[in-house]
Short mmCIF file of C-alpha atoms in Angstrom, two decimals:
data_model
loop_
_atom_site.label_atom_id
_atom_site.label_comp_id
_atom_site.label_asym_id
_atom_site.label_seq_id
_atom_site.Cartn_x
_atom_site.Cartn_y
_atom_site.Cartn_z
CA MET X 1 -8.27 12.78 -9.67
CA LYS X 2 -8.76 9.03 -9.94
CA PHE X 3 -5.78 6.67 -9.99
CA ALA X 4 -5.54 3.04 -11.10
CA VAL X 5 -3.04 0.76 -9.39
CA ILE X 6 -2.45 -2.18 -11.74
CA VAL X 7 -2.09 -5.45 -9.87
CA PHE X 8 -0.09 -8.31 -11.46
CA PRO X 9 0.55 -11.77 -10.11
CA GLY X 10 3.60 -11.06 -7.96
CA SER X 11 3.05 -7.31 -7.34
CA ASN X 12 4.04 -6.59 -3.75
CA CYS X 13 4.05 -2.79 -3.60
CA ASP X 14 0.50 -2.39 -4.84
CA SER X 15 -0.87 -1.83 -1.33
CA ASP X 16 1.89 0.70 -0.57
CA MET X 17 0.90 2.58 -3.68
CA PHE X 18 -2.80 2.31 -2.93
CA PHE X 19 -2.51 3.66 0.59
CA ALA X 20 -0.07 6.38 -0.42
CA ILE X 21 -2.73 7.69 -2.77
CA GLN X 22 -5.72 7.10 -0.49
CA ASP X 23 -4.27 8.11 2.93
CA ALA X 24 -1.37 10.44 2.29
CA LEU X 25 -2.49 12.08 -0.95
CA GLN X 26 -6.22 11.71 -0.23
CA GLU X 27 -7.23 11.14 -3.78
CA GLU X 28 -9.43 8.43 -5.36
CA VAL X 29 -7.73 5.16 -6.13
CA GLU X 30 -8.74 1.68 -7.25
CA TYR X 31 -6.97 -1.59 -7.91
CA VAL X 32 -7.22 -2.82 -11.49
CA ARG X 33 -6.36 -6.45 -12.16
CA TYR X 34 -3.86 -7.47 -14.87
CA ASP X 35 -6.60 -9.46 -16.69
CA GLU X 36 -8.94 -6.49 -17.11
CA THR X 37 -8.96 -4.66 -20.42
CA SER X 38 -10.23 -1.12 -19.75
CA LEU X 39 -8.95 1.96 -17.92
CA GLU X 40 -12.02 4.01 -18.60
CA GLY X 41 -12.74 6.62 -15.94
CA PHE X 42 -9.18 6.80 -14.64
CA ASP X 43 -6.97 9.88 -14.83
CA GLY X 44 -3.64 8.34 -13.84
CA VAL X 45 -2.07 4.88 -13.98
CA LEU X 46 0.39 3.52 -11.42
CA LEU X 47 2.47 0.40 -12.16
CA PRO X 48 3.66 -0.80 -8.75
CA GLY X 49 6.85 -2.54 -7.72
CA GLY X 50 7.21 -6.22 -6.96
CA PHE X 51 8.01 -9.30 -8.92
CA SER X 52 5.40 -9.56 -11.60
CA TYR X 53 5.18 -13.15 -12.81
CA GLY X 54 8.05 -13.97 -10.47
CA ASP X 55 10.50 -12.05 -12.66
CA TYR X 56 10.70 -15.23 -14.73
CA LEU X 57 12.67 -14.72 -17.91
CA ARG X 58 13.38 -11.03 -17.18
CA SER X 59 11.97 -8.43 -14.79
CA GLY X 60 8.77 -6.99 -16.25
CA ALA X 61 8.96 -9.00 -19.49
CA ILE X 62 5.95 -11.21 -19.07
CA ALA X 63 3.76 -8.48 -17.57
CA CYS X 64 3.96 -6.68 -20.95
CA PHE X 65 1.62 -9.28 -22.38
CA ALA X 66 -1.02 -9.09 -19.67
CA PRO X 67 -4.49 -8.12 -21.07
CA ILE X 68 -4.57 -4.70 -19.31
CA MET X 69 -1.36 -3.60 -21.03
CA GLU X 70 -2.98 -2.57 -24.35
CA ALA X 71 -5.08 -0.11 -22.33
CA VAL X 72 -1.98 1.09 -20.46
CA LYS X 73 -0.16 1.71 -23.75
CA GLN X 74 -3.12 3.62 -25.16
CA PHE X 75 -3.36 5.65 -21.91
CA ALA X 76 0.28 6.60 -22.35
CA ILE X 77 -0.16 7.44 -26.03
CA ASP X 78 -3.14 9.66 -25.13
CA GLY X 79 -0.80 11.75 -23.01
CA LYS X 80 -2.22 10.80 -19.64
CA PRO X 81 0.06 10.31 -16.63
CA VAL X 82 1.66 6.87 -16.22
CA LEU X 83 4.08 6.21 -13.35
CA GLY X 84 6.09 2.98 -13.13
CA VAL X 85 8.02 2.33 -9.91
CA CYS X 86 10.72 -0.36 -9.65
CA ASN X 87 9.16 -3.41 -11.35
CA GLY X 88 6.76 -0.91 -12.96
CA PHE X 89 9.77 0.95 -14.42
CA GLN X 90 11.13 -2.39 -15.76
CA MET X 91 7.73 -2.96 -17.43
CA LEU X 92 7.79 0.44 -19.07
CA LEU X 93 11.22 -0.36 -20.51
CA GLU X 94 10.09 -3.79 -21.69
CA LEU X 95 6.94 -2.23 -23.21
CA GLY X 96 9.10 0.23 -25.14
CA LEU X 97 7.28 3.17 -23.59
CA LEU X 98 10.65 4.24 -22.22
CA PRO X 99 14.07 3.59 -23.82
CA GLY X 100 16.78 1.28 -22.38
CA ALA X 101 16.84 -1.89 -20.33
CA MET X 102 17.69 -3.08 -16.82
CA LYS X 103 20.56 -5.32 -15.77
CA ARG X 104 21.53 -6.90 -12.44
CA ASN X 105 23.05 -4.41 -10.03
CA ASP X 106 26.80 -4.02 -10.51
CA GLY X 107 27.57 -5.44 -7.07
CA LEU X 108 25.03 -8.27 -7.72
CA LYS X 109 23.45 -7.54 -4.36
CA PHE X 110 19.86 -6.62 -3.64
CA ILE X 111 19.94 -3.03 -2.38
CA CYS X 112 17.28 -1.98 0.11
CA ARG X 113 17.83 1.40 1.85
CA PRO X 114 17.03 5.07 1.62
CA VAL X 115 19.10 6.85 -1.04
CA ASP X 116 19.66 10.50 -1.97
CA LEU X 117 18.25 11.52 -5.35
CA VAL X 118 18.94 14.72 -7.22
CA VAL X 119 15.93 16.24 -8.93
CA GLU X 120 17.40 16.95 -12.35
CA ASN X 121 14.24 18.25 -14.01
CA ASN X 122 11.42 19.91 -12.15
CA GLN X 123 9.59 20.93 -15.30
CA THR X 124 7.55 17.73 -15.54
CA MET X 125 4.06 16.89 -14.41
CA PHE X 126 5.68 14.54 -11.83
CA THR X 127 8.25 16.86 -10.33
CA SER X 128 6.92 20.41 -10.43
CA SER X 129 6.59 20.51 -6.62
CA TYR X 130 10.36 20.01 -6.25
CA GLU X 131 13.16 22.48 -6.80
CA LYS X 132 15.65 21.80 -9.57
CA GLY X 133 18.81 20.34 -8.07
CA GLU X 134 17.02 19.52 -4.81
CA VAL X 135 18.28 16.42 -3.01
CA ILE X 136 15.51 14.15 -1.72
CA SER X 137 15.55 10.91 0.26
CA VAL X 138 13.56 7.99 -1.17
CA PRO X 139 14.13 4.28 -0.49
CA VAL X 140 15.25 1.78 -3.15
CA ALA X 141 14.65 -1.97 -3.04
CA HIS X 142 15.93 -3.77 -6.12
CA GLY X 143 18.35 -6.36 -7.48
CA GLU X 144 18.01 -5.29 -11.12
CA GLY X 145 18.17 -1.53 -11.19
CA ASN X 146 21.31 -1.11 -13.29
CA TYR X 147 20.01 1.12 -16.10
CA GLU X 148 21.58 0.43 -19.47
CA CYS X 149 21.19 2.15 -22.85
CA ASP X 150 23.47 2.97 -25.77
CA GLU X 151 25.36 6.24 -26.05
CA ALA X 152 22.95 7.67 -28.63
CA THR X 153 19.98 7.03 -26.40
CA LEU X 154 21.74 8.55 -23.42
CA ALA X 155 22.58 11.67 -25.48
CA THR X 156 18.93 12.01 -26.49
CA LEU X 157 17.75 11.55 -22.89
CA GLU X 158 20.12 14.28 -21.66
CA GLU X 159 19.34 16.66 -24.53
CA ASN X 160 15.59 16.41 -23.94
CA ASN X 161 15.90 16.68 -20.15
CA GLN X 162 14.28 13.25 -19.83
CA VAL X 163 16.53 12.30 -16.93
CA VAL X 164 14.37 13.36 -14.04
CA PHE X 165 16.12 11.73 -11.03
CA ARG X 166 19.77 10.80 -10.61
CA TYR X 167 21.36 8.91 -7.71
CA LYS X 168 23.58 11.28 -5.79
CA GLU X 169 26.05 8.43 -5.44
CA ALA X 170 26.53 5.47 -7.75
CA ILE X 171 24.65 2.62 -6.05
CA ASN X 172 23.92 0.05 -8.76
CA GLY X 173 26.04 0.81 -11.83
CA SER X 174 23.27 2.69 -13.69
CA LYS X 175 24.49 4.60 -16.72
CA ALA X 176 24.97 8.27 -15.77
CA ASN X 177 23.52 7.42 -12.33
CA ILE X 178 20.05 7.42 -13.82
CA ALA X 179 17.30 6.68 -11.27
CA GLY X 180 14.29 7.89 -13.23
CA ILE X 181 13.42 8.97 -16.76
CA THR X 182 10.38 10.21 -18.66
CA ASN X 183 9.33 9.65 -22.26
CA GLU X 184 9.76 12.45 -24.78
CA GLN X 185 6.21 13.74 -24.22
CA GLY X 186 6.82 13.80 -20.45
CA ASN X 187 3.67 11.94 -19.41
CA VAL X 188 5.36 8.55 -18.64
CA LEU X 189 7.85 8.35 -15.75
CA GLY X 190 9.77 5.28 -14.76
CA MET X 191 11.89 5.27 -11.58
CA MET X 192 13.59 2.61 -9.48
CA PRO X 193 13.27 4.31 -6.05
CA HIS X 194 9.90 4.03 -4.30
CA PRO X 195 8.19 7.38 -3.74
CA GLU X 196 5.10 5.59 -2.36
CA ARG X 197 7.22 4.40 0.56
CA ALA X 198 8.24 7.94 1.46
CA VAL X 199 4.93 9.74 1.95
CA GLU X 200 5.06 10.52 5.66
CA LYS X 201 7.69 11.26 8.28
CA LEU X 202 6.86 8.06 10.12
CA LEU X 203 8.30 6.14 7.13
CA GLY X 204 11.56 8.03 7.40
CA SER X 205 10.83 10.53 4.69
CA ALA X 206 7.92 12.38 3.17
CA ASP X 207 9.88 13.46 0.10
CA GLY X 208 8.01 11.08 -2.20
CA LEU X 209 4.62 12.63 -1.47
CA ARG X 210 5.39 15.77 -3.50
CA LEU X 211 5.73 13.58 -6.64
CA PHE X 212 2.14 12.51 -6.31
CA GLN X 213 1.06 16.05 -5.36
CA SER X 214 2.75 17.30 -8.56
CA ILE X 215 0.67 14.87 -10.67
CA VAL X 216 -2.54 16.01 -9.02
CA ARG X 217 -1.68 19.69 -9.26
CA ASN X 218 -0.81 19.50 -12.93
CA TRP X 219 -3.88 17.46 -13.63
CA ARG X 220 -6.12 19.98 -11.86
CA GLU X 221 -4.54 22.85 -13.73
CA SER X 222 -5.44 21.29 -17.07
CA HIS X 223 -8.81 19.77 -16.10
CA VAL X 224 -10.52 22.03 -13.61
CA THR X 225 -11.69 25.40 -14.80
CA THR X 226 -13.37 27.90 -12.56
CA SER X 227 -16.33 29.73 -14.01
CA MET O 1 7.78 -32.07 -34.09
CA TYR O 2 10.56 -29.61 -33.72
CA LYS O 3 13.05 -29.18 -30.98
CA VAL O 4 14.43 -25.66 -30.73
CA LYS O 5 17.42 -24.55 -28.63
CA VAL O 6 17.47 -20.84 -27.92
CA TYR O 7 20.56 -19.07 -26.56
CA VAL O 8 20.22 -15.55 -25.17
CA THR O 9 23.32 -13.59 -24.22
CA LEU O 10 24.10 -9.98 -23.31
CA ARG O 11 25.42 -8.03 -26.30
CA GLU O 12 29.18 -7.84 -26.67
CA SER O 13 29.09 -4.12 -25.89
CA VAL O 14 27.19 -4.61 -22.63
CA LEU O 15 29.13 -5.28 -19.40
CA ASP O 16 28.00 -8.49 -17.72
CA PRO O 17 28.20 -8.14 -13.90
CA GLN O 18 27.42 -11.80 -13.25
CA GLY O 19 30.01 -12.98 -15.77
CA GLY O 20 32.53 -10.71 -14.10
CA ALA O 21 31.88 -12.21 -10.68
CA VAL O 22 32.28 -15.72 -11.98
CA LYS O 23 35.49 -14.85 -13.77
CA ARG O 24 36.93 -13.42 -10.55
CA ALA O 25 35.94 -16.65 -8.74
CA LEU O 26 37.66 -18.77 -11.38
CA HIS O 27 40.80 -16.66 -11.09
CA THR O 28 40.78 -17.16 -7.31
CA MET O 29 40.65 -20.90 -8.01
CA ASN O 30 43.83 -20.49 -10.09
CA TYR O 31 42.15 -20.78 -13.49
CA SER O 32 43.99 -17.66 -14.51
CA GLU O 33 43.70 -18.54 -18.22
CA VAL O 34 40.02 -17.50 -18.24
CA GLU O 35 39.87 -14.18 -20.08
CA GLU O 36 36.15 -13.58 -20.10
CA VAL O 37 32.93 -15.15 -18.79
CA ARG O 38 29.58 -14.21 -20.30
CA ILE O 39 26.44 -15.55 -18.65
CA GLY O 40 23.32 -16.07 -20.69
CA LYS O 41 20.16 -18.17 -20.86
CA TYR O 42 19.47 -21.43 -22.55
CA MET O 43 15.91 -22.43 -23.43
CA GLU O 44 14.51 -25.58 -25.01
CA LEU O 45 11.27 -25.30 -26.90
CA THR O 46 9.31 -28.27 -28.28
CA LEU O 47 6.97 -27.34 -31.12
CA THR O 48 4.30 -29.22 -32.98
CA ASN O 49 4.56 -29.20 -36.75
CA THR O 50 3.89 -25.73 -37.98
CA ASP O 51 4.60 -23.62 -41.02
CA ASP O 52 7.31 -21.00 -40.98
CA VAL O 53 9.03 -22.44 -37.89
CA GLU O 54 12.04 -20.23 -38.35
CA LYS O 55 10.03 -17.03 -38.78
CA ARG O 56 7.88 -17.82 -35.78
CA ILE O 57 10.83 -18.69 -33.56
CA ASP O 58 12.55 -15.50 -34.59
CA GLU O 59 9.45 -13.54 -33.60
CA MET O 60 9.23 -15.32 -30.25
CA CYS O 61 12.87 -14.41 -29.59
CA SER O 62 12.54 -10.74 -30.53
CA LYS O 63 9.16 -10.23 -28.86
CA LEU O 64 9.69 -12.06 -25.58
CA LEU O 65 12.60 -14.45 -25.10
CA ALA O 66 15.33 -11.81 -25.54
CA ASN O 67 15.42 -8.10 -24.81
CA THR O 68 17.09 -6.91 -27.99
CA VAL O 69 18.03 -3.58 -26.38
CA ILE O 70 20.83 -5.35 -24.50
CA GLU O 71 20.68 -9.02 -25.57
CA ASP O 72 21.53 -11.08 -28.65
CA TYR O 73 19.90 -14.40 -29.45
CA ARG O 74 20.54 -17.37 -31.65
CA TYR O 75 18.73 -20.66 -32.08
CA GLU O 76 19.03 -24.11 -33.52
CA ILE O 77 15.98 -25.86 -35.01
CA GLU O 78 15.96 -29.60 -35.14
CA GLU O 79 13.19 -31.66 -36.68
CA VAL O 80 12.27 -34.58 -34.50
CA VAL O 81 10.51 -37.63 -35.91
CA PRO O 82 8.58 -39.40 -33.15
CA SER O 83 9.55 -43.04 -33.02
#
């Protein structure tokens, strides 16, 4: 499986993502610059964390208009896996590929530490290697991770099982403690915690690795047939 | 030329954590009459003469300058005659 890590001016978790895929997951991965226009030949897209365009205006807002984003949108529409982490999640919200918006953390502080997440839905291409209800440890690092949406949107998210990860404890004011959601089709996942920073014990946790393994496993099941 | 003032604020229904912190600070300073503080953004745009200024400004606001999921916007357009 071949992954694209999209690099924007201001991305700072692109290398973490790249090496998580290359070294820990041992799959193919390439950087794709924000000013390119094609994602041909890729099977999965990763929008990394960081401060695209310096977070000027709003987190993720300006990145939506980068040339590569039309291809990312099409990739998502085609049902292929798109994962946005932290700033990448903010981009997916700004792009309208996921519902809702991000506000400053309730306590107004930048939070940077491992947190416990509850796997709410393990029936997605991103979470099938976890148990439902399993508690995993993945670090967060964000100042604007306070997920906001209206009540109707929240009801839809809950009904469709689109809430994939929830914080075990309220850390930033997010509605319903939401840490990660998918789109209705289930092929786009946005999450504030950083699974790419939890891919080996040395980093404090390897719980994030199974997210990437899930993607690969599900991709193989639908793409590789044995004769 | 046009001078456009754009104001972006969080929607009434959306809690504003920054505004809340500033309100608490004002109360500590004994300005207890302050009932609410809402923090937003103010932008000034200078435009060359163009058709449909209002329609285009409105598009700019809804597409980029404000996130209409949680924010409201308003603007004032002023025609400026260079002296």
